[in-house]
Short mmCIF file of C-alpha atoms in Angstrom, two decimals:
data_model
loop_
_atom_site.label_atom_id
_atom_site.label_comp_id
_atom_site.label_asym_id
_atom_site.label_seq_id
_atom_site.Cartn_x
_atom_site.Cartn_y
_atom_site.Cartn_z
CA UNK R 705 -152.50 19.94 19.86
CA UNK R 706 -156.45 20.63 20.92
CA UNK R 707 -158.59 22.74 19.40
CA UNK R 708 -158.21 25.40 21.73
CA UNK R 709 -154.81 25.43 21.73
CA UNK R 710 -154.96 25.86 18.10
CA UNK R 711 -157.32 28.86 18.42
CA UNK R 712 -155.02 30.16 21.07
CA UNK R 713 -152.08 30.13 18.96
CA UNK R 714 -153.80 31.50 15.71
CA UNK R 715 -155.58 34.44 18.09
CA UNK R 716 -152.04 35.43 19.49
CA UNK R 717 -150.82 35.54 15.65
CA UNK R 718 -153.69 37.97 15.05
CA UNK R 719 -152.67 40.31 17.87
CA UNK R 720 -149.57 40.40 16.91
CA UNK R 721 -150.41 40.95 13.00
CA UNK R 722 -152.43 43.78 13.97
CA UNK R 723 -150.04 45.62 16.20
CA UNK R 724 -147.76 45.05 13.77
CA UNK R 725 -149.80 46.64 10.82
CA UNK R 726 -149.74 50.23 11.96
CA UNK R 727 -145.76 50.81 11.78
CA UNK R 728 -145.55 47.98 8.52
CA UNK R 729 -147.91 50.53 6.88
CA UNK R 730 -147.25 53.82 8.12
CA UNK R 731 -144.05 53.11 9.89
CA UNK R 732 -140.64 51.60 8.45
CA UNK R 733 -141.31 48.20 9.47
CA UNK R 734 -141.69 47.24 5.59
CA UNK R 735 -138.10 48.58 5.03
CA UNK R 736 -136.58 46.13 8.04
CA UNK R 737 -138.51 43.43 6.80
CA UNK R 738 -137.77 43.89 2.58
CA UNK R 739 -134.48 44.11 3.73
CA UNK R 740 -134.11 40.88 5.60
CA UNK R 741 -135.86 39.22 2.66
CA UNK R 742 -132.76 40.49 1.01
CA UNK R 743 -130.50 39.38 2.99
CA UNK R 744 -132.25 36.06 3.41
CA UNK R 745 -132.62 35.41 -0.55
CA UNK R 746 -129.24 36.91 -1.97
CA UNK R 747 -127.05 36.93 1.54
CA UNK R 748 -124.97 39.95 3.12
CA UNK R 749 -122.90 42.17 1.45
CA UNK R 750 -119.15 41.87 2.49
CA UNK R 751 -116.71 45.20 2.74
CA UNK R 752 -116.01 44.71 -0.80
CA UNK R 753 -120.04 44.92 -1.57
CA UNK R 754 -120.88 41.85 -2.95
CA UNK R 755 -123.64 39.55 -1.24
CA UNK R 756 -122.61 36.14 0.19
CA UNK R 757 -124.16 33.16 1.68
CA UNK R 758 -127.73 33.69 -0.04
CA UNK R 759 -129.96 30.88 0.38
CA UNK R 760 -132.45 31.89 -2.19
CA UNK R 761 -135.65 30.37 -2.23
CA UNK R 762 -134.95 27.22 -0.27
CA UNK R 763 -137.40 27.36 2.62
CA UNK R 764 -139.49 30.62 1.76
CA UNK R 765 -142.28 30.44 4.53
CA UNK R 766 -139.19 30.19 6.94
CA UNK R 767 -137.69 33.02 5.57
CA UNK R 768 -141.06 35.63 5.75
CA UNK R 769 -141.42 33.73 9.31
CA UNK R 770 -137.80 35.21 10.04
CA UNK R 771 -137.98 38.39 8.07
CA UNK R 772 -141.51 39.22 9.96
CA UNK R 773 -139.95 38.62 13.54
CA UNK R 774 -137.40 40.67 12.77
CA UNK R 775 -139.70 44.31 11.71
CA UNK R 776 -141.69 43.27 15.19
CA UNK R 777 -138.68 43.43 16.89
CA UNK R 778 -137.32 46.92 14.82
CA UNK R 779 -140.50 47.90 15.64
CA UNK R 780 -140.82 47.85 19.00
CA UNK R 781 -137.68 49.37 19.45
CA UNK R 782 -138.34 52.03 17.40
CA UNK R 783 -141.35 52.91 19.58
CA UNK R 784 -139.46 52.78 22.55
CA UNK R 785 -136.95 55.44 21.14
CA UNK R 786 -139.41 58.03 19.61
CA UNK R 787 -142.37 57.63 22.33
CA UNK R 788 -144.96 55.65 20.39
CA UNK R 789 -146.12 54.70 16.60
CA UNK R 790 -147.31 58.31 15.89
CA UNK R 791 -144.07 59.99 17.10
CA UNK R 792 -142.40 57.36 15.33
CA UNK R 793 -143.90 57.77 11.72
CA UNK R 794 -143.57 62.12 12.45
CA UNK R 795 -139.77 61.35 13.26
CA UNK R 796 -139.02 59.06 9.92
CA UNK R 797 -141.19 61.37 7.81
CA UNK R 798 -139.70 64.38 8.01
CA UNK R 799 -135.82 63.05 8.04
CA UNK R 800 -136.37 61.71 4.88
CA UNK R 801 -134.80 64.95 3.16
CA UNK R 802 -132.05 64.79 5.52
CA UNK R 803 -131.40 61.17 4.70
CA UNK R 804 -131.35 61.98 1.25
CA UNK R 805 -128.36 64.55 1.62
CA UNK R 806 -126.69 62.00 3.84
CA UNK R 807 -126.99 59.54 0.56
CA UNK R 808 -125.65 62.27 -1.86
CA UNK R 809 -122.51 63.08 0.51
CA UNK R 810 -121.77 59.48 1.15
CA UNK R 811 -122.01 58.50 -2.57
CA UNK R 812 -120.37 61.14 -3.98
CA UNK R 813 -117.35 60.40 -1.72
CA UNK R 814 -117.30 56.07 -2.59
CA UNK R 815 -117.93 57.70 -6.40
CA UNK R 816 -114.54 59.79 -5.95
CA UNK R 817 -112.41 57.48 -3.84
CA UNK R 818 -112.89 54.99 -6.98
CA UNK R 819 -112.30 57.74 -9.67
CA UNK R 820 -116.37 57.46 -11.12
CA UNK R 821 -117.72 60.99 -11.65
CA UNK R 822 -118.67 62.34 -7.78
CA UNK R 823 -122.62 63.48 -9.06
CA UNK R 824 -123.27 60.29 -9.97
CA UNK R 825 -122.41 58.29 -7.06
CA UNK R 826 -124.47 60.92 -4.74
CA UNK R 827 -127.52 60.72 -7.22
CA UNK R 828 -127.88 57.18 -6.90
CA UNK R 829 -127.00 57.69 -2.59
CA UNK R 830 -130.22 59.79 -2.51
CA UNK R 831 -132.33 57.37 -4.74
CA UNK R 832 -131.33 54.91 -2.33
CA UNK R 833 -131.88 56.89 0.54
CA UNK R 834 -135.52 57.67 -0.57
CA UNK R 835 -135.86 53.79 -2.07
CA UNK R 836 -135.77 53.38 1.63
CA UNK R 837 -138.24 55.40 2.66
CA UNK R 838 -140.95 54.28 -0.30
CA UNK R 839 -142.76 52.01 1.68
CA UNK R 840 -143.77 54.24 4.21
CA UNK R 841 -144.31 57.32 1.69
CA UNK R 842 -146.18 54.51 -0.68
CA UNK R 843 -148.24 53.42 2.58
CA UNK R 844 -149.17 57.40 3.37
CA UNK R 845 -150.07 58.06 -0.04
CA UNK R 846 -152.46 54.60 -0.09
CA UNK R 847 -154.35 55.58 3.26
CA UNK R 848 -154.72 59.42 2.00
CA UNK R 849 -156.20 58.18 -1.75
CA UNK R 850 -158.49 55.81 0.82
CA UNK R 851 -159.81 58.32 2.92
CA UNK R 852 -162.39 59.85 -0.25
CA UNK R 853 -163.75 56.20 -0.36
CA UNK R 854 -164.48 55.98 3.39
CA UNK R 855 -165.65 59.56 3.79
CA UNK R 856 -168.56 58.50 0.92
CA UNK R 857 -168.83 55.23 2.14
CA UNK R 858 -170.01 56.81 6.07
CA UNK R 859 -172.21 59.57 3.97
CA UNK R 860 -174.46 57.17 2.34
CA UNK R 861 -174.43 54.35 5.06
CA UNK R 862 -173.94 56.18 8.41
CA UNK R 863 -170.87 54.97 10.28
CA UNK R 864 -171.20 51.05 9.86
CA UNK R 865 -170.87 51.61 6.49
CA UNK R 866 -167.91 53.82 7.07
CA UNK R 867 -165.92 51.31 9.98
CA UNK R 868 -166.48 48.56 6.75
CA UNK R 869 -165.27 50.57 4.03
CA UNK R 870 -162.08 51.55 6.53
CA UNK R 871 -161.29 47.91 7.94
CA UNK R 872 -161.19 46.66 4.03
CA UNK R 873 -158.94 49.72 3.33
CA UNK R 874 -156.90 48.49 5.81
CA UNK R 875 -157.11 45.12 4.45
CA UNK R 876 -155.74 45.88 0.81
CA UNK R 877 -153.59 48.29 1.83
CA UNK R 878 -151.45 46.23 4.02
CA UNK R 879 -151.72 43.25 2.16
CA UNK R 880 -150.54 45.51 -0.64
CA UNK R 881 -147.52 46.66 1.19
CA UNK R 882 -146.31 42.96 2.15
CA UNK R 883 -146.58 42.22 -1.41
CA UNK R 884 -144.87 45.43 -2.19
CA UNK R 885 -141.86 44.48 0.13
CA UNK R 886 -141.73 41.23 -0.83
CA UNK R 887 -141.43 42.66 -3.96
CA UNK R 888 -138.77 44.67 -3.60
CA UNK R 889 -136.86 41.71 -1.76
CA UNK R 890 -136.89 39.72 -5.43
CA UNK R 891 -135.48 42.61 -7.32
CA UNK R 892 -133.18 44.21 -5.18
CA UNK R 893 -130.06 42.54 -7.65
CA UNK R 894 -131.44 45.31 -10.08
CA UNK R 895 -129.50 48.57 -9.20
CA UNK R 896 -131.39 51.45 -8.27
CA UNK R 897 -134.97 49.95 -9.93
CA UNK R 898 -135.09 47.53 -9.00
CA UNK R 899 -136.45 47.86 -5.22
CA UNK R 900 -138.70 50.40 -6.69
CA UNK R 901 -139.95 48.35 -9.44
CA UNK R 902 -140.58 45.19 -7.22
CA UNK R 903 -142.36 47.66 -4.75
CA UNK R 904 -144.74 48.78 -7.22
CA UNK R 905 -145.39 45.52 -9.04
CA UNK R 906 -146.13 43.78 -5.58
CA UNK R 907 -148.53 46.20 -4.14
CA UNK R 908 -150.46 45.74 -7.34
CA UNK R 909 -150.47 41.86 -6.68
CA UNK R 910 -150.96 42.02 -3.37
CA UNK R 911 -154.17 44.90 -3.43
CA UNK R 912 -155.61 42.57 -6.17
CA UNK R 913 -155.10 39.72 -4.00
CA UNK R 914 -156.93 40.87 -1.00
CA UNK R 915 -159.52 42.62 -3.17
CA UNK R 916 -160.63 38.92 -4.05
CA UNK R 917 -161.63 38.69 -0.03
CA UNK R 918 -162.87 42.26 0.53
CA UNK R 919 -164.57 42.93 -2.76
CA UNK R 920 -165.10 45.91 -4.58
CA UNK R 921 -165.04 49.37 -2.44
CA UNK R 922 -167.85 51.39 -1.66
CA UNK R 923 -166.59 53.98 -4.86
CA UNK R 924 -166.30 51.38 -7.18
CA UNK R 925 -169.59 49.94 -6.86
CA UNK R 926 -171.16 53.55 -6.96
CA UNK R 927 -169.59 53.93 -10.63
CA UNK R 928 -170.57 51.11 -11.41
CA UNK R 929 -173.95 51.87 -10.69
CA UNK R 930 -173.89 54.82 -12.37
CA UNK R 931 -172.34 53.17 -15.37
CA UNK R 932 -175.47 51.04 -15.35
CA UNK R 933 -178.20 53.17 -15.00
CA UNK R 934 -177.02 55.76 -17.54
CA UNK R 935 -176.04 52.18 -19.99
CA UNK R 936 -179.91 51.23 -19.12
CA UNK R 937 -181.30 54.93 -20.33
CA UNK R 938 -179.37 54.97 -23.54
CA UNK R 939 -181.13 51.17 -24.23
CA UNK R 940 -184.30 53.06 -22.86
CA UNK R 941 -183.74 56.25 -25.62
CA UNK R 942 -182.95 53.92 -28.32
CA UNK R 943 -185.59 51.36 -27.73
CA UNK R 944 -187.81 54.78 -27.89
CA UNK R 945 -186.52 55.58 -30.91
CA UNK R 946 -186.89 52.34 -32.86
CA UNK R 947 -190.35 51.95 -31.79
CA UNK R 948 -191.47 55.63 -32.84
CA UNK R 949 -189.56 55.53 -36.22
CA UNK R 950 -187.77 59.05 -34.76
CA UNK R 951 -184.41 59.74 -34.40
CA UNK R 952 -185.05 63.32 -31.89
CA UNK R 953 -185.83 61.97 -28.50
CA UNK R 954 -187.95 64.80 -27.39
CA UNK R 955 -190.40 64.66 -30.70
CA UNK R 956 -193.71 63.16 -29.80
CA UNK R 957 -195.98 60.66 -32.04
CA UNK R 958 -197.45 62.66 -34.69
CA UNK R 959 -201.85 62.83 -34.90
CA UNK R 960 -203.44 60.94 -37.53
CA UNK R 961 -205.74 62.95 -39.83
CA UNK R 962 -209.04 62.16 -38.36
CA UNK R 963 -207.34 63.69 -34.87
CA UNK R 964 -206.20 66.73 -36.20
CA UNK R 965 -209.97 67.54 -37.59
CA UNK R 966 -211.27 66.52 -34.55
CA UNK R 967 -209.05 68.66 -32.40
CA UNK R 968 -209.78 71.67 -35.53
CA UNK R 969 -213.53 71.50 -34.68
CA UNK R 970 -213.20 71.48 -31.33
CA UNK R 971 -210.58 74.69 -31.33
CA UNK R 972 -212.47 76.54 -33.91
CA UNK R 973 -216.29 75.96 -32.71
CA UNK R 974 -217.72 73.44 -34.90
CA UNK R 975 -216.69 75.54 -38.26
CA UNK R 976 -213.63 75.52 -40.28
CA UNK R 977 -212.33 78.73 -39.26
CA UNK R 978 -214.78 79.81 -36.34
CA UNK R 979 -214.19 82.79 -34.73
CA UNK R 980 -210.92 83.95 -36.86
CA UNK R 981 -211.25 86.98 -37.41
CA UNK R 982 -208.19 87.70 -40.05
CA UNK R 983 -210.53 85.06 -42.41
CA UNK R 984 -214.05 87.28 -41.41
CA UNK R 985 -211.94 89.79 -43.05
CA UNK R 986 -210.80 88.03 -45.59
CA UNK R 987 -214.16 86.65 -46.66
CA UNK R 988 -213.15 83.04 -46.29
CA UNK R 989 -215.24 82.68 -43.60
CA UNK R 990 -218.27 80.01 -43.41
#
């Protein structure tokens, strides 16, 4: 394969990765694709619930190959059906709550038909109702705690500085939610948590991990630098402080003797008490 068709191929995976972000981030791409990680790992669950046919870890790159082909496809269905990304994201925000009450209802009724206590089984239907749902709640939340960062960023360097600050937001934050789903994938055995443990834990990784490319963000460095210079004025008071023998920063080097007559004479015309008029009075004057 030549060079160009080399670039060729990478560009196209580009283009796709970046169409792709929007509705991994924002969207529930990250659900479709955690959950064929799942399935891929620990296998399908039968009727009687229990996974089978699990391949594990045997050919991982294969499986995140597989499991990212299949969230392009969900995707572009699911854009299809609601009219675009934006409609999507509006349409799986707001029926989360309904999704939740379809949890409770169909737990509490698997709870019952097995004799387990009904409010149970529909508590842990709506946790995994929402569980569902994290990624893209996770991914709003990351972009809105972003937006202070980009907002100062644009402020202090005019809009270059802003387009940086939001293309390495972008950066970290979807790296963050592959890591997060990949996350999930590797602890989904553990009921309940365990998704939202993994999805946690992996966002961490993978934020830290693409922080190593993108650096630190504009905030960060501007605490830092004012973690510096307020470090550097302390050293400044107490090198002050040391050199003067005095412990009250605004207290000024005392006179010596010979400059405190000198500045007498000069206050008091050439005489002791010059024109005071209190020692006149007092006959003290000379």
């Amino acid at each position: 394969m030549g060079i160009g068709a080399i670039g060729a191929k990478a560009f196209n995976y580009v283009r796709r990765g970046v169409k792709m972000a929007p509705d991994f981030v924002l969207g529930t791409g990250n659900e479709v694709f955690s959950k064929a990680l799942t399935d891929s790992f620990y296998g399908v669950k039968n009727s009687a619930g229990k996974r089978e046919g699990g391949k594990h870890f045997k050919n991982f790159w294969t499986q995140l190959k597989e499991a990212t082909l299949k969230a392009e496809e969900y995707n572009k269905n699911q854009r299809k059906l609601h009219g675009g990304f934006f409609k999507n994201m509006y349409h799986q925000t707001v029926s989360i709550p309904g999704r939740m009450k379809a949890g409770w209802r169909h737990g509490s009724s698997i709870a019952s038909k097995a004799g387990k206590t009904k409010w149970w089984g529909g508590l842990k239907g709506s946790i995994g109702a929402l569980g569902k749902r994290l990624p893209l709640l996770g991914g709003l939340f990351a972009i809105a705690v972003e937006i202070p960062n980009i907002w100062s960023a644009t402020k202090d360097k005019g809009i270059v500085g802003g387009a940086t600050e939001a293309v390495k937001t972008t950066a970290r934050v979807t790296t963050g939610m592959v890591g997060g789903a990949i996350g999930a994938a590797l602890l989904s055995p553990i009921p309940v948590v365990g998704p939202i443990l993994g999805s946690i834990v992996g966002y961490m990784a993978g934020d830290a991990l693409a922080s190593v490319f993108t650096g630190k963000s504009h905030t960060e460095k501007k605490i830092e630098a004012e973690m510096q210079a307020q470090q550097n004025s302390q050293q400044t008071q107490q090198q002050y402080h040391f050199d003067t023998g005095s412990t009250n920063p605004f207290m000024q080097p005392t006179m010596t003797p010979q400059e405190l007559a000198m500045l007498q004479m000069q206050l008091y015309g050439g005489s002791k008490y010059g024109n005071d008029f209190m020692a006149k009075q007092a006959g003290i004057y000379y």
